[in-house]
Amino acid sequence: MIQFAHPGLLWLFMSFLPLIGWYIWKRRNAYSSIEISTTSPFSEMGRPWKEFGLDGLFLLRLAALGCVIIMLARPQTRDSWRTSHTEGTDIILALDISSSMLARDFKPDRLEAAKDVASKFVSGREADNMGLVIFAGESFTGVPMTTDRTTLTNYISSLEMGLLEDGTAIGDGLATAINRIKDGKAKSKSIILLTDGSNNTGNVAPVTAAEIAKKLGIKVYTIGIGRNGTAPYPTQNMFGRIEYVNMPVVIDEATLKEIASITGGKYFRATGNNVLSEIFEEIDSLEKTEMDIRHFSHTEDNYMPWAWLALSFFLLEMLLRYTIFRKIP
């Protein structure tokens, strides 16, 4: 939609009235006259086409002037906020990035499998306000609540082990996620917490964080990632090289189930890539609530088309005036 930065300048179009009046007066007095007894021999001759062409030159000049006036008024593409009414929910992903997430019972490992499924989940929920919290021995807000899917998926893709101190602070990760989502406007608020271990560090007990989430009306869906039995975990040998050694998979399922039960969520166990994808598909059926989303459109000056039109009208008038309609003194 077109708008003008200086719409008052459009009143300059009123100057066309005296210009047209002057042109008509000038044309009436532009011809010499002679007196003859009768004009009947010339009655069927009519006006020559070039006389009409001279009027066309005047119209071309008016058109060029009109384009200049529009340019002075600064036409712009409209800068506006648009509010759309849709259904959505507030969701925070809380993702474990501790060193054990490099275990290779998933392809290529647990962390990469979780990143892949989380990115697809985020991309598929366009109406939601979403954010990301990462945790290991400490917790950190990677992306605050946003509707910008590109920023969120790019950040998920860039995640790697070593960004945080190692360990598994499930309670701290959950508490950070609660702090980020609690002020969201949607009636439905959910946290998806994914981990492969047991809480072994941090300042907040997982069950305590769950009780806080319950009071704030936040559901927590917990996912324990890791196959049953043993899995190849990364270890460092005496030469500093990474080797993979089969070790028992230990997930504190009791705590994860308790967190989900307290908050009205659900616990899932992911034992492979396909199972993990199915879990996120099930969570994708979360209840939705109506909400308003505001979209911003950028404003830009749009005077160049009018500048080209003004130049075209002016050049066409000059070309015709000094060729076809050239006056010989």
Coordinates of C-alpha atoms in Angstrom, one line a residue:
M1 CA 0.0 0.0 0.0
I2 CA 1.3 3.5 -1.0
Q3 CA 1.4 6.4 1.5
F4 CA 3.1 9.8 1.3
A5 CA 5.6 11.3 3.8
H6 CA 4.4 14.8 2.8
P7 CA 0.8 14.5 1.5
G8 CA 0.2 18.3 1.8
L9 CA 2.4 18.8 -1.2
L10 CA -0.2 17.1 -3.4
W11 CA -2.1 20.4 -3.2
L12 CA 0.5 21.6 -5.8
F13 CA -1.7 19.8 -8.4
M14 CA -4.0 22.9 -8.0
S15 CA -1.4 24.8 -9.9
F16 CA -2.5 22.9 -13.0
L17 CA -5.6 25.1 -13.1
P18 CA -3.8 28.5 -13.8
L19 CA -1.4 26.7 -16.1
I20 CA -4.2 25.3 -18.2
G21 CA -5.9 28.7 -18.3
W22 CA -2.7 30.4 -19.4
Y23 CA -2.2 27.8 -22.1
I24 CA -5.7 28.2 -23.5
W25 CA -5.4 32.0 -23.4
K26 CA -2.0 31.8 -25.1
R27 CA -3.3 29.5 -27.9
R28 CA -6.2 31.8 -28.6
N29 CA -3.8 34.6 -29.3
A30 CA -1.1 32.6 -31.1
Y31 CA -2.5 33.0 -34.6
S32 CA -2.4 35.9 -37.0
S33 CA -5.7 36.8 -38.8
I34 CA -6.7 38.3 -42.1
E35 CA -10.1 39.5 -43.2
I36 CA -11.8 37.7 -46.1
S37 CA -15.4 37.9 -47.5
T38 CA -16.2 34.3 -46.7
T39 CA -14.7 31.1 -45.2
S40 CA -17.0 28.6 -46.9
P41 CA -14.2 27.2 -49.1
F42 CA -12.3 26.2 -46.0
S43 CA -15.3 24.8 -44.0
E44 CA -14.5 21.1 -44.7
M45 CA -10.8 21.3 -44.1
G46 CA -10.9 20.9 -40.3
R47 CA -8.0 21.4 -38.0
P48 CA -4.7 19.9 -39.0
W49 CA -3.5 16.9 -36.8
K50 CA -0.3 18.7 -35.8
E51 CA -2.5 21.4 -34.1
F52 CA -3.9 18.6 -31.8
G53 CA -0.3 17.3 -31.4
L54 CA 0.8 20.6 -29.9
D55 CA -1.9 20.2 -27.2
G56 CA -0.4 16.7 -26.6
L57 CA 3.0 18.3 -25.9
F58 CA 1.4 20.5 -23.3
L59 CA -0.2 17.4 -21.7
L60 CA 3.2 15.6 -21.6
R61 CA 4.7 18.6 -19.8
L62 CA 1.9 18.5 -17.3
A63 CA 2.4 14.8 -16.8
A64 CA 6.1 15.3 -16.1
L65 CA 5.3 18.1 -13.6
G66 CA 2.7 15.9 -11.9
C67 CA 5.3 13.1 -11.4
V68 CA 7.7 15.7 -9.9
I69 CA 5.0 16.8 -7.4
I70 CA 4.4 13.1 -6.4
M71 CA 8.2 12.7 -5.9
L72 CA 8.2 15.8 -3.6
A73 CA 5.4 14.2 -1.6
R74 CA 7.7 11.1 -1.1
P75 CA 5.6 8.1 -1.9
Q76 CA 6.4 5.1 0.4
T77 CA 5.5 1.5 0.8
R78 CA 3.5 1.5 4.0
D79 CA 5.2 0.8 7.3
S80 CA 2.7 -1.1 9.5
W81 CA 1.9 -3.6 12.2
R82 CA -0.5 -6.4 11.2
T83 CA -2.2 -8.4 13.9
S84 CA -3.3 -11.9 13.1
H85 CA -5.5 -14.0 15.3
T86 CA -4.4 -17.6 15.5
E87 CA -4.0 -20.6 17.7
G88 CA -0.8 -21.3 19.6
T89 CA 1.0 -22.1 22.8
D90 CA 4.2 -21.0 24.6
I91 CA 6.8 -23.7 24.5
I92 CA 10.4 -23.9 25.8
L93 CA 12.8 -26.6 24.8
A94 CA 15.2 -27.5 27.6
L95 CA 18.0 -29.6 26.0
D96 CA 20.8 -31.5 27.8
I97 CA 24.2 -30.9 26.1
S98 CA 26.4 -32.7 28.6
S99 CA 29.2 -35.0 27.3
S100 CA 27.1 -38.1 27.7
M101 CA 24.9 -36.8 24.9
L102 CA 27.7 -37.8 22.5
A103 CA 26.9 -41.5 23.2
R104 CA 26.5 -43.3 19.9
D105 CA 23.4 -45.4 20.5
F106 CA 21.7 -42.9 18.3
K107 CA 22.8 -42.0 14.8
P108 CA 25.2 -40.2 14.6
D109 CA 24.9 -39.5 18.4
R110 CA 22.3 -38.5 20.9
L111 CA 22.9 -34.8 20.6
E112 CA 22.8 -34.6 16.8
A113 CA 19.6 -36.8 16.8
A114 CA 18.0 -34.5 19.4
K115 CA 19.0 -31.4 17.4
D116 CA 17.6 -32.8 14.2
V117 CA 14.2 -33.7 15.7
A118 CA 14.0 -30.4 17.7
S119 CA 14.6 -28.3 14.6
K120 CA 11.9 -30.1 12.6
F121 CA 9.5 -29.7 15.6
V122 CA 10.2 -25.9 15.8
S123 CA 9.8 -25.4 12.1
G124 CA 6.4 -27.2 12.1
R125 CA 4.8 -25.0 14.8
E126 CA 4.6 -21.6 13.1
A127 CA 1.9 -20.2 15.4
D128 CA 3.8 -20.8 18.7
N129 CA 6.0 -18.6 20.8
M130 CA 9.1 -20.7 21.4
G131 CA 12.4 -20.5 23.2
L132 CA 15.4 -22.7 24.0
V133 CA 17.3 -23.4 27.2
I134 CA 20.5 -25.6 27.3
F135 CA 21.9 -27.2 30.3
A136 CA 24.8 -29.5 31.5
G137 CA 26.5 -28.7 34.8
E138 CA 24.9 -25.3 34.5
S139 CA 21.9 -23.8 32.6
F140 CA 21.8 -21.1 30.0
T141 CA 19.0 -19.4 27.9
G142 CA 20.1 -19.9 24.3
V143 CA 17.1 -18.2 22.7
P144 CA 14.4 -16.2 24.6
M145 CA 10.7 -16.6 23.6
T146 CA 10.3 -15.7 20.0
T147 CA 8.3 -16.4 16.8
D148 CA 11.4 -16.1 14.7
R149 CA 11.8 -19.7 13.5
T150 CA 15.0 -19.0 11.6
T151 CA 16.9 -17.7 14.6
L152 CA 15.8 -20.6 16.7
T153 CA 16.6 -23.4 14.3
N154 CA 20.0 -21.8 13.4
Y155 CA 20.9 -21.8 17.1
I156 CA 19.8 -25.4 17.6
S157 CA 22.0 -26.4 14.6
S158 CA 25.0 -24.6 16.1
L159 CA 24.8 -26.4 19.5
E160 CA 27.8 -28.5 20.5
M161 CA 29.2 -30.1 23.6
G162 CA 31.6 -28.0 25.6
L163 CA 29.5 -24.7 25.6
L164 CA 28.8 -25.3 29.3
E165 CA 30.5 -26.9 32.3
D166 CA 30.0 -30.6 32.2
G167 CA 27.5 -32.4 34.4
T168 CA 23.7 -32.8 34.5
A169 CA 21.8 -30.1 36.3
I170 CA 18.2 -31.1 35.4
G171 CA 16.7 -28.9 38.2
D172 CA 18.6 -25.8 37.1
G173 CA 17.7 -26.4 33.4
L174 CA 14.0 -26.7 34.4
A175 CA 14.1 -23.6 36.6
T176 CA 15.7 -21.5 33.9
A177 CA 13.0 -22.7 31.4
I178 CA 10.3 -21.8 33.9
N179 CA 11.7 -18.3 34.4
R180 CA 11.7 -17.7 30.7
I181 CA 8.2 -19.0 29.9
K182 CA 6.2 -17.8 33.0
D183 CA 5.4 -14.4 31.6
G184 CA 4.2 -15.6 28.2
K185 CA 0.7 -14.5 27.1
A186 CA -0.6 -17.8 25.9
K187 CA -2.9 -19.7 28.3
S188 CA -1.1 -23.0 27.5
K189 CA 2.5 -23.1 28.5
S190 CA 4.7 -26.2 28.1
I191 CA 8.3 -27.2 28.6
I192 CA 9.9 -30.1 26.8
L193 CA 12.9 -31.3 28.8
L194 CA 15.2 -33.8 27.1
T195 CA 18.1 -35.5 29.1
D196 CA 20.0 -38.7 29.1
G197 CA 21.1 -38.8 32.7
S198 CA 20.4 -38.1 36.4
N199 CA 20.6 -34.9 38.3
N200 CA 24.1 -34.7 39.8
T201 CA 24.8 -31.0 40.2
G202 CA 23.1 -27.6 40.3
N203 CA 21.3 -25.4 42.9
V204 CA 17.7 -26.4 42.3
A205 CA 16.2 -29.9 42.9
P206 CA 14.2 -31.2 39.9
V207 CA 11.1 -31.9 42.0
T208 CA 11.3 -28.4 43.6
A209 CA 11.4 -26.9 40.1
A210 CA 8.4 -29.1 39.1
E211 CA 6.4 -27.8 42.0
I212 CA 7.0 -24.2 40.9
A213 CA 6.0 -25.1 37.4
K214 CA 2.7 -26.6 38.7
K215 CA 1.9 -23.4 40.6
L216 CA 2.4 -21.4 37.5
G217 CA 0.3 -23.7 35.3
I218 CA 3.2 -25.0 33.2
K219 CA 3.2 -28.5 31.9
V220 CA 6.5 -30.3 31.6
Y221 CA 7.0 -33.1 29.1
T222 CA 10.1 -35.1 30.0
I223 CA 12.1 -37.3 27.6
G224 CA 14.7 -39.7 28.7
I225 CA 17.1 -40.4 25.7
G226 CA 19.1 -43.6 25.6
R227 CA 18.6 -47.2 24.6
N228 CA 18.2 -50.0 27.1
G229 CA 21.3 -51.8 28.4
T230 CA 24.6 -50.4 27.3
A231 CA 25.8 -47.7 24.9
P232 CA 29.1 -46.5 23.5
Y233 CA 30.1 -43.5 25.6
P234 CA 33.0 -41.2 24.7
T235 CA 36.0 -41.4 27.1
Q236 CA 39.5 -39.9 26.9
N237 CA 42.4 -42.4 27.0
M238 CA 45.9 -41.7 28.5
F239 CA 47.0 -40.1 25.3
G240 CA 44.2 -37.5 25.3
R241 CA 42.3 -39.2 22.4
I242 CA 38.6 -39.9 22.5
E243 CA 37.5 -43.5 22.5
Y244 CA 34.1 -45.0 22.8
V245 CA 33.5 -47.6 25.5
N246 CA 30.3 -49.5 26.1
M247 CA 28.8 -48.5 29.5
P248 CA 25.5 -49.0 31.2
V249 CA 22.8 -46.5 30.3
V250 CA 21.6 -44.8 33.5
I251 CA 18.6 -42.5 33.3
D252 CA 16.7 -41.3 36.4
E253 CA 13.4 -42.3 35.0
A254 CA 11.7 -42.1 38.4
T255 CA 12.5 -38.3 38.7
L256 CA 11.5 -37.6 35.1
K257 CA 8.2 -39.4 35.6
E258 CA 7.6 -37.5 38.8
I259 CA 8.3 -34.1 37.2
A260 CA 5.8 -34.9 34.4
S261 CA 3.2 -36.2 36.9
I262 CA 3.4 -33.2 39.2
T263 CA 2.9 -30.7 36.3
G264 CA 0.3 -32.7 34.3
G265 CA 2.7 -33.5 31.5
K266 CA 3.9 -36.9 30.3
Y267 CA 7.1 -38.9 30.4
F268 CA 8.6 -40.5 27.2
R269 CA 11.5 -42.9 26.8
A270 CA 13.4 -42.5 23.5
T271 CA 15.4 -45.6 22.6
G272 CA 16.3 -44.8 19.0
N273 CA 16.0 -42.1 16.3
N274 CA 12.6 -43.2 15.1
V275 CA 11.2 -43.4 18.6
L276 CA 12.5 -39.9 19.3
S277 CA 10.8 -38.6 16.2
E278 CA 7.5 -40.3 17.2
I279 CA 7.7 -38.7 20.6
F280 CA 8.0 -35.2 19.2
E281 CA 5.1 -36.0 16.8
E282 CA 3.0 -36.9 19.8
I283 CA 4.0 -33.8 21.7
D284 CA 3.1 -31.8 18.6
S285 CA -0.5 -32.6 19.4
L286 CA -0.3 -30.3 22.5
E287 CA -3.5 -28.3 23.2
K288 CA -3.6 -24.9 21.5
T289 CA -5.0 -21.6 22.7
E290 CA -6.1 -18.5 20.7
M291 CA -3.6 -15.7 20.6
D292 CA -2.7 -12.6 18.6
I293 CA 0.6 -12.4 16.7
R294 CA 1.9 -9.0 15.5
H295 CA 3.7 -8.8 12.2
F296 CA 5.9 -5.9 11.1
S297 CA 6.2 -4.6 7.6
H298 CA 9.1 -2.4 6.6
T299 CA 8.8 1.1 5.0
E300 CA 10.8 2.2 2.0
D301 CA 10.7 5.3 -0.2
N302 CA 9.2 4.4 -3.6
Y303 CA 9.9 7.5 -5.7
M304 CA 12.1 6.0 -8.4
P305 CA 9.2 4.8 -10.7
W306 CA 7.9 8.4 -10.6
A307 CA 11.3 9.8 -11.4
W308 CA 11.6 7.6 -14.4
L309 CA 8.1 8.5 -15.6
A310 CA 8.9 12.2 -15.2
L311 CA 12.1 11.8 -17.2
S312 CA 10.3 9.8 -19.9
F313 CA 7.5 12.4 -20.3
F314 CA 10.1 15.2 -20.5
L315 CA 12.3 13.5 -23.0
L316 CA 9.3 12.5 -25.2
E317 CA 8.0 16.0 -25.2
M318 CA 11.5 17.4 -26.2
L319 CA 11.9 14.8 -28.9
L320 CA 8.5 15.6 -30.4
R321 CA 8.9 19.3 -30.1
Y322 CA 12.1 19.4 -32.0
T323 CA 11.3 16.9 -34.6
I324 CA 7.7 16.3 -35.7
F325 CA 6.3 19.6 -34.2
R326 CA 9.3 21.7 -34.8
K327 CA 8.5 25.4 -35.6
I328 CA 10.2 27.2 -38.4
P329 CA 10.6 30.9 -37.8

